[in-house]
Short mmCIF file of C-alpha atoms in Angstrom, two decimals:
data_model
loop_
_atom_site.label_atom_id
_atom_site.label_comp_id
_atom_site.label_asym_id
_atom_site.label_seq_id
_atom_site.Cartn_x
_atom_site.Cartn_y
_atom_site.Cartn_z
CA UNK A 1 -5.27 -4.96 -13.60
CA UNK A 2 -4.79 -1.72 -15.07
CA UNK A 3 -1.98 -0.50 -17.84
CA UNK A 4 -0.45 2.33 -18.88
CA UNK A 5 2.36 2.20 -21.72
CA UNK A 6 3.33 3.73 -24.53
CA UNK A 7 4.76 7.85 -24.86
CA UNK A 8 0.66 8.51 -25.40
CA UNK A 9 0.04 7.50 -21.61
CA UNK A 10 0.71 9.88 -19.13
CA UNK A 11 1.57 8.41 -15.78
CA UNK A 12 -0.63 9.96 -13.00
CA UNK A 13 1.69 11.15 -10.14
CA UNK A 14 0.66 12.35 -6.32
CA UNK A 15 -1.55 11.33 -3.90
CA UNK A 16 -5.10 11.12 -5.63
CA UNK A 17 -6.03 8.22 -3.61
CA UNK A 18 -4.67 9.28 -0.57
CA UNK A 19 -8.08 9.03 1.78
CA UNK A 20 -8.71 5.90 0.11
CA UNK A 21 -5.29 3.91 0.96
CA UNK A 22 -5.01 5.07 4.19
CA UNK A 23 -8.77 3.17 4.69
CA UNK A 24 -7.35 0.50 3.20
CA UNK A 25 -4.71 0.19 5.40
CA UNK A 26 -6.95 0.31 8.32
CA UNK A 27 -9.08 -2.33 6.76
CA UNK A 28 -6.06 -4.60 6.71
CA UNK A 29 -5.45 -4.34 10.44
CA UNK A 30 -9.05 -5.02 11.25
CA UNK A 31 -9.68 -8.34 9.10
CA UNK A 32 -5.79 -9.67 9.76
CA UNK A 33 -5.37 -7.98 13.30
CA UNK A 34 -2.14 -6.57 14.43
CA UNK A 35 -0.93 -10.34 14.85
CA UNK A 36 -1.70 -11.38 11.24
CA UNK A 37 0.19 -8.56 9.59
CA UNK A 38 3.23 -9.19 11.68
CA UNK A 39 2.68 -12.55 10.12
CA UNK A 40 4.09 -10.82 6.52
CA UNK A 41 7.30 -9.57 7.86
CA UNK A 42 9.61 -11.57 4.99
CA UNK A 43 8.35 -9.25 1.56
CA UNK A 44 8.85 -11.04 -1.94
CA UNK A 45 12.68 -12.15 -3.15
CA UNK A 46 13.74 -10.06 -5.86
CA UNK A 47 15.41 -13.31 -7.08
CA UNK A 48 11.99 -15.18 -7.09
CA UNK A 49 11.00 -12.81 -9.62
CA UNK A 50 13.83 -13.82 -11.70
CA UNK A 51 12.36 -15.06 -15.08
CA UNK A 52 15.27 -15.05 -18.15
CA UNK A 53 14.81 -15.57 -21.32
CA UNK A 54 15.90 -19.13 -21.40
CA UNK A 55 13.59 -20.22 -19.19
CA UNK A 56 10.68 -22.37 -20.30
CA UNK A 57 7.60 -19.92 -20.82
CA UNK A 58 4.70 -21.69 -18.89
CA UNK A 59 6.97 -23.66 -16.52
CA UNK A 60 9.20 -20.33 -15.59
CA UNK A 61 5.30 -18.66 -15.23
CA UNK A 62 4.34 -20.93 -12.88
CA UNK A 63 7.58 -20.88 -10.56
CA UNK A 64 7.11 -17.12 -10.54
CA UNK A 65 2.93 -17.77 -9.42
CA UNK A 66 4.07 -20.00 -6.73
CA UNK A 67 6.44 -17.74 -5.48
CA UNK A 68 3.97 -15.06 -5.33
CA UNK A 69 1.43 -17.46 -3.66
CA UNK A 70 4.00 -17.82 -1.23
CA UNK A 71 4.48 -14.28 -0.55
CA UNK A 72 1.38 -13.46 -0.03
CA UNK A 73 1.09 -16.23 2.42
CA UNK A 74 -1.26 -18.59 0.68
CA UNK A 75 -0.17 -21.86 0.11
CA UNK A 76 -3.15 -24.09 -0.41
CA UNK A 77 -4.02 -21.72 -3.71
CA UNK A 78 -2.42 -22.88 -7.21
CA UNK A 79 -2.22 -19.95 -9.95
CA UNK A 80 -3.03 -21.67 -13.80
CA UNK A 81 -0.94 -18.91 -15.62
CA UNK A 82 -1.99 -18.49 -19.54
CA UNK A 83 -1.55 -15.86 -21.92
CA UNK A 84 -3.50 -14.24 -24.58
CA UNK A 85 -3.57 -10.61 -26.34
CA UNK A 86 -5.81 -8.27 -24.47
CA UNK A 87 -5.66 -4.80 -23.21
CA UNK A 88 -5.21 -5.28 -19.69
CA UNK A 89 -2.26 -6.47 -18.21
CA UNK A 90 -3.90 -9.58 -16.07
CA UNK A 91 -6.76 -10.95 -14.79
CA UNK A 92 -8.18 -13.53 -12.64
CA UNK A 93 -10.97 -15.56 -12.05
CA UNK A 94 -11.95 -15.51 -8.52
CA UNK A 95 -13.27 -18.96 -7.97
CA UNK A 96 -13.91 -21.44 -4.57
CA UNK A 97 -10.22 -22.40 -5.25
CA UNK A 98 -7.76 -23.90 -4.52
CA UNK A 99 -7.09 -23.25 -8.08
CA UNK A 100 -7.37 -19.82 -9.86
CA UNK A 101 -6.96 -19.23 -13.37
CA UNK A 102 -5.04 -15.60 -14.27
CA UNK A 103 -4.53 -14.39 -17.82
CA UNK A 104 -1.60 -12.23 -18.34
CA UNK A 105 -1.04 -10.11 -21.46
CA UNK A 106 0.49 -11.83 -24.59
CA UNK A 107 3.58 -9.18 -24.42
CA UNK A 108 4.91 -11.02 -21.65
CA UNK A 109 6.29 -13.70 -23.17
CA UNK A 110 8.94 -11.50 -24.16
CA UNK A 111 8.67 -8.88 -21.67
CA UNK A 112 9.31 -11.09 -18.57
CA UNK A 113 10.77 -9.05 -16.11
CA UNK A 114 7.43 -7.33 -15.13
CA UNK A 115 5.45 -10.61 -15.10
CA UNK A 116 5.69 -11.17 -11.41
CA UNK A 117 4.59 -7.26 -10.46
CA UNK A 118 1.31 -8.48 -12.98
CA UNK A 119 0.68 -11.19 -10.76
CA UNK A 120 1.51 -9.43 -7.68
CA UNK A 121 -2.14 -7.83 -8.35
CA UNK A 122 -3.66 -10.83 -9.32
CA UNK A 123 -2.99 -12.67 -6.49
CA UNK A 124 -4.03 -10.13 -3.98
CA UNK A 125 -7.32 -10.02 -5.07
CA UNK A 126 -7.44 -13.70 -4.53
CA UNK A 127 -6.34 -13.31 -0.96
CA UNK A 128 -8.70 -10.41 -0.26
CA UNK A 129 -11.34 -12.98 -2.17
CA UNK A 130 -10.68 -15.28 0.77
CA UNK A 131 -10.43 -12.90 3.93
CA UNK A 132 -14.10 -11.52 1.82
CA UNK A 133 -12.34 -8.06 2.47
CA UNK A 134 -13.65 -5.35 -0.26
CA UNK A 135 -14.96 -2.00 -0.73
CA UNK A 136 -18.37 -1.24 -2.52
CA UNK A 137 -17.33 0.63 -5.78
CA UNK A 138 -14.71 -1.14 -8.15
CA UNK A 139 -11.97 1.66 -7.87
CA UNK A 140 -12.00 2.02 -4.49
CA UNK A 141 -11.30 -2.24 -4.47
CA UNK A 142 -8.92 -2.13 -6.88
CA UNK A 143 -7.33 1.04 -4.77
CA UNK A 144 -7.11 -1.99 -1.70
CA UNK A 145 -5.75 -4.47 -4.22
CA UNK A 146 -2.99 -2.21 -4.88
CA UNK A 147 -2.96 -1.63 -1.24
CA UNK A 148 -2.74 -4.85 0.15
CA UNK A 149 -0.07 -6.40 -2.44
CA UNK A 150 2.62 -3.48 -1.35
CA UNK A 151 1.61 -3.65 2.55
CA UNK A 152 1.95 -6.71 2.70
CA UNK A 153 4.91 -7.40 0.93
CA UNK A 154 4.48 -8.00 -3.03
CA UNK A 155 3.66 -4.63 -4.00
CA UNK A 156 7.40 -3.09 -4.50
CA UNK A 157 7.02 -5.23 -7.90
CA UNK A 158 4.18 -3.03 -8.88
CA UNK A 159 6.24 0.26 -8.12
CA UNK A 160 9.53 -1.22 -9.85
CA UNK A 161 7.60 -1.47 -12.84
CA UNK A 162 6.99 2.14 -13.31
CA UNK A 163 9.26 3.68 -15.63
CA UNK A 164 8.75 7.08 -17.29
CA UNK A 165 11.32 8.67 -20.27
CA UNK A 166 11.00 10.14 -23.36
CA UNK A 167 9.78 6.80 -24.92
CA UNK A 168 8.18 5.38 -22.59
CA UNK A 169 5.29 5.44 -19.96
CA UNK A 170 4.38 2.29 -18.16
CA UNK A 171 3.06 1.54 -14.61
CA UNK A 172 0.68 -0.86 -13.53
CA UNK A 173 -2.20 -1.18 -11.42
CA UNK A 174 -4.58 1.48 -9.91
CA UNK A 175 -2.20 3.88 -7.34
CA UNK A 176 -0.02 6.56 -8.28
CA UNK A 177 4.26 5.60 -8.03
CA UNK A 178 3.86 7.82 -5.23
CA UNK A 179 1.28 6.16 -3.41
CA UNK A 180 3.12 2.70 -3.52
CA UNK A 181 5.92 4.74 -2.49
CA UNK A 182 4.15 6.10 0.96
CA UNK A 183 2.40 2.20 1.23
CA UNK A 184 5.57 0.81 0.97
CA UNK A 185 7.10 3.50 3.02
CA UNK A 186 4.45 2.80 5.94
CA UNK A 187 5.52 -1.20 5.54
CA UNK A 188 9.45 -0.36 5.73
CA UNK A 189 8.81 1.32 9.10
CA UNK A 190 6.69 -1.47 10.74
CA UNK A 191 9.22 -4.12 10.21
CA UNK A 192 12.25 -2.25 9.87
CA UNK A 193 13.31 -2.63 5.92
CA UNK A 194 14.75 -0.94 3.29
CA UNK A 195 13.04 -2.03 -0.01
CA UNK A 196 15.04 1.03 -1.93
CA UNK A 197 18.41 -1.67 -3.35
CA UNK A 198 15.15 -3.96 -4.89
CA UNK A 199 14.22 -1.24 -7.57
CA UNK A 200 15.79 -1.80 -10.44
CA UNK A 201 14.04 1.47 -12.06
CA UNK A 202 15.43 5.22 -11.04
CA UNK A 203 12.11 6.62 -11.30
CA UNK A 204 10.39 4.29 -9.17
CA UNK A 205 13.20 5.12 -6.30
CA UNK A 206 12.32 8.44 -6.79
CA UNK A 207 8.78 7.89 -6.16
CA UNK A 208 9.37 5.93 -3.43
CA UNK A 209 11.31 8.39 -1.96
CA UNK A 210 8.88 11.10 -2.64
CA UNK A 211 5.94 8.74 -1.03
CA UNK A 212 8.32 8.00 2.39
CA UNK A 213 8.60 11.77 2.85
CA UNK A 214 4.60 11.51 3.30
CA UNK A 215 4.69 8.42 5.11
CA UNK A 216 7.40 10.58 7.88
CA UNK A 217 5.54 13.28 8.28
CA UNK A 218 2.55 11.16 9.66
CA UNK A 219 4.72 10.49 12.38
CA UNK A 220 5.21 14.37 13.08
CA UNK A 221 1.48 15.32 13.12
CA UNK A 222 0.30 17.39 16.24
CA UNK A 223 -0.77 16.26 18.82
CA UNK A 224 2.38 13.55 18.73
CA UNK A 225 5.27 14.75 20.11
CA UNK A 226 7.39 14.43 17.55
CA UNK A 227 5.67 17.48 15.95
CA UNK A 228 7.78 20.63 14.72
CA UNK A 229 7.39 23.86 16.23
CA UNK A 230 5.19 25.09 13.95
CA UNK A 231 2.45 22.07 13.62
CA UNK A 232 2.63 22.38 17.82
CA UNK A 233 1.62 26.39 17.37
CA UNK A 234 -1.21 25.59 14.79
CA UNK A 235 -2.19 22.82 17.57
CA UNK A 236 -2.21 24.85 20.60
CA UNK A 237 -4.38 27.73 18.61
CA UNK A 238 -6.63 25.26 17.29
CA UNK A 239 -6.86 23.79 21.03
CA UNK A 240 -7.80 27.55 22.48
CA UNK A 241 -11.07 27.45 19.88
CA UNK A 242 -12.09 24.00 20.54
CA UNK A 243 -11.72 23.00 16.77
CA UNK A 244 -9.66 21.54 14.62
CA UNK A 245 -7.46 23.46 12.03
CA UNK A 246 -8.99 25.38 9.57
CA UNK A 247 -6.83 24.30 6.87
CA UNK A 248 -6.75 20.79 7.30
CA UNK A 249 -6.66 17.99 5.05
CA UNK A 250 -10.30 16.55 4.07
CA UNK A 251 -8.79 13.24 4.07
CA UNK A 252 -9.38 13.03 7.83
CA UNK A 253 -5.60 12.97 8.65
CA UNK A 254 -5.98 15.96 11.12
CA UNK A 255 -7.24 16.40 14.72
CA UNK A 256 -10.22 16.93 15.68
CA UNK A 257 -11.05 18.17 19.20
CA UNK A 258 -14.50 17.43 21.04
CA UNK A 259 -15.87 18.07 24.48
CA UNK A 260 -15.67 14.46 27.23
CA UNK A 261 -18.67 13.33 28.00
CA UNK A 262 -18.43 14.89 31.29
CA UNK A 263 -18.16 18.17 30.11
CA UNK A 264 -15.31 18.35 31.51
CA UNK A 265 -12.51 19.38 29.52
CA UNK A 266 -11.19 18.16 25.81
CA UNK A 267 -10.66 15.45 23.51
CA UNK A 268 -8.74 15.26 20.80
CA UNK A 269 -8.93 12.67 18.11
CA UNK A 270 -6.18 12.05 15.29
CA UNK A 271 -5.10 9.38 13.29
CA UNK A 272 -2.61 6.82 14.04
CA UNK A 273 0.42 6.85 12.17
CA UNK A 274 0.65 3.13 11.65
CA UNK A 275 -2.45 2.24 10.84
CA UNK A 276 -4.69 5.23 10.35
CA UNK A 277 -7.13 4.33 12.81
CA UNK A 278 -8.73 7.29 14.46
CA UNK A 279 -7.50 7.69 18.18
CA UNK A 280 -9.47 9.93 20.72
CA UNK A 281 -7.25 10.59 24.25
CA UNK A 282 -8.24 13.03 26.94
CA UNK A 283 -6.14 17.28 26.24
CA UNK A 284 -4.09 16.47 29.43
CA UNK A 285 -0.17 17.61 28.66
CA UNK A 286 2.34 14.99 27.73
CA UNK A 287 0.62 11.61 27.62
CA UNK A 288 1.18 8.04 26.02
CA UNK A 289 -1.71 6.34 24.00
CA UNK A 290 -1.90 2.60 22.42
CA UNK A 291 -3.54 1.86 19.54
CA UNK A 292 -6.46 -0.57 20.21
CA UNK A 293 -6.20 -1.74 16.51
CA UNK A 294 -2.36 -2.04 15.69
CA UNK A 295 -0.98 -1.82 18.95
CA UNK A 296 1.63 1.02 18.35
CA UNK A 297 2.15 3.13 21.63
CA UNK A 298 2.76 6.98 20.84
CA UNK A 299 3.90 9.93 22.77
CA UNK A 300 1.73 12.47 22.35
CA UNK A 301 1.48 15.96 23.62
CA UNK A 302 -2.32 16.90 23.75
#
């Protein structure tokens, strides 16, 4: 997993990555189902990543691993947890199991309170190993890696262990604090929690709240209902043409309208809001439509 630290590492901020998380998200849905992410309702104790510094280095290690394991709802895996000096700040060897070996950087022996957003990552990838879920090119995985870990629970480690002052710049793994904001964001609304009193940083509540501003206005997007006044007036102009908005995102967040096979009249397809799977209902006034892949129902007005 990635690194930055030090005042000569800029943190990269916005949504960069934007396209690629919300595929990953989708991908999630599709190899767990709607049923199997409900399954990671309960996200990681802040007290379970608890590690002082009087507790025994390898021992105190492993009770974090575990816990992690645990989190990310795989119990027949054991995490071997050494350290050595090298640039990243873990790794692991994906392996037939049920033991994995991860490597975490020498500097946290000392600096313990991040070691459980380290293997947060780690042990994502081994769960993603096992559902054989991946992407082709290696940023695009390590994008889902990210991904998965907040989504499904572990990942608010990874965003609590961005901090960003005068002396320091450190965040780990592969998305912007943002984007684990708007990930995280997306997770608080399907089951209903708040992860803002976990963060022990300021400036990864701010990025949190900066990604859950995102993560709302998915859920006012024409054609749902719950659209302002202006994103219904774009939406009824772009209706009269036939097209979709001229200005839209390239990240294939906005609607797209094409004829029924009929001939008849309209389509329009959008995104969900949950899980960013591309819906296609019939331009027929006030309607409600159900996601075939997360189940959400949404009022729309086509």
């Amino acid at each position: 997993m990635t690194e930055n630290r030090g005042p000569g590492s800029p943190v990269e901020h916005g949504f960069p990555h934007l396209a690629t998380v919300r595929a990953s998200i989708t991908a999630l849905f599709r190899r767990l189902s709607a049923d199997g992410i409900r399954t990671y309702d309960t996200s990681f104790a802040p007290a379970d990543a608890a590690f002082g510094a009087t507790d025994d280095l390898h021992l105190g290690a492993q009770r974090v691993a575990a816990a992690t394991v645990r989190a990310l709802r795989l119990p027949d895996a054991r995490m071997v947890v050494s350290f050595r000096v090298m640039e990243q700040a873990a790794t692991v060897e994906l392996a037939a199991g049920p033991e994995y070996f991860v490597e975490v950087n020498d500097r946290f022996r000392t600096h313990r309170r991040d070691l459980a957003a380290a293997l947060a990552h780690e042990v994502a990838h081994v769960l993603l190993h096992r559902l054989d879920l991946g992407f082709p090119g290696t940023a695009e995985n390590e994008i889902l890696t990210d991904t998965a870990a907040a989504y499904l629970g572990a990942g608010w480690l990874l965003l609590d262990a961005y901090r960003e002052d005068a002396l320091t710049h450190q965040r780990f793994g592969y998305l912007t604090p943002e984007e684990f904001g708007y990930v995280l964001a997306k997770r608080a609304a399907l089951f209903g929690e708040d992860p803002a009193p976990w963060f022990t940083s300021p400036q990864a509540y701010e990025a949190y709240v900066r990604g859950r501003a995102l993560a709302e206005r998915d859920h006012r997007r024409a054609p749902l209902t719950a659209a302002g006044p202006l994103a219904r007036r774009r939406y009824a102009k772009a209706r009269r043409a036939g097209a979709g908005p001229a200005d839209g995102p390239a990240d294939g967040s906005a609607y797209r309208f094409e004829p029924e096979a009929a001939g008849a009249g309209l389509r329009v397809s959008f995104p969900c809001p949950v899980c960013a799977q591309r819906l296609r209902v019939p331009v027929r006034g006030r309607l409600r439509a159900r996601c075939g892949l997360c189940h959400t129902v949404l009022d729309c007005t086509t």
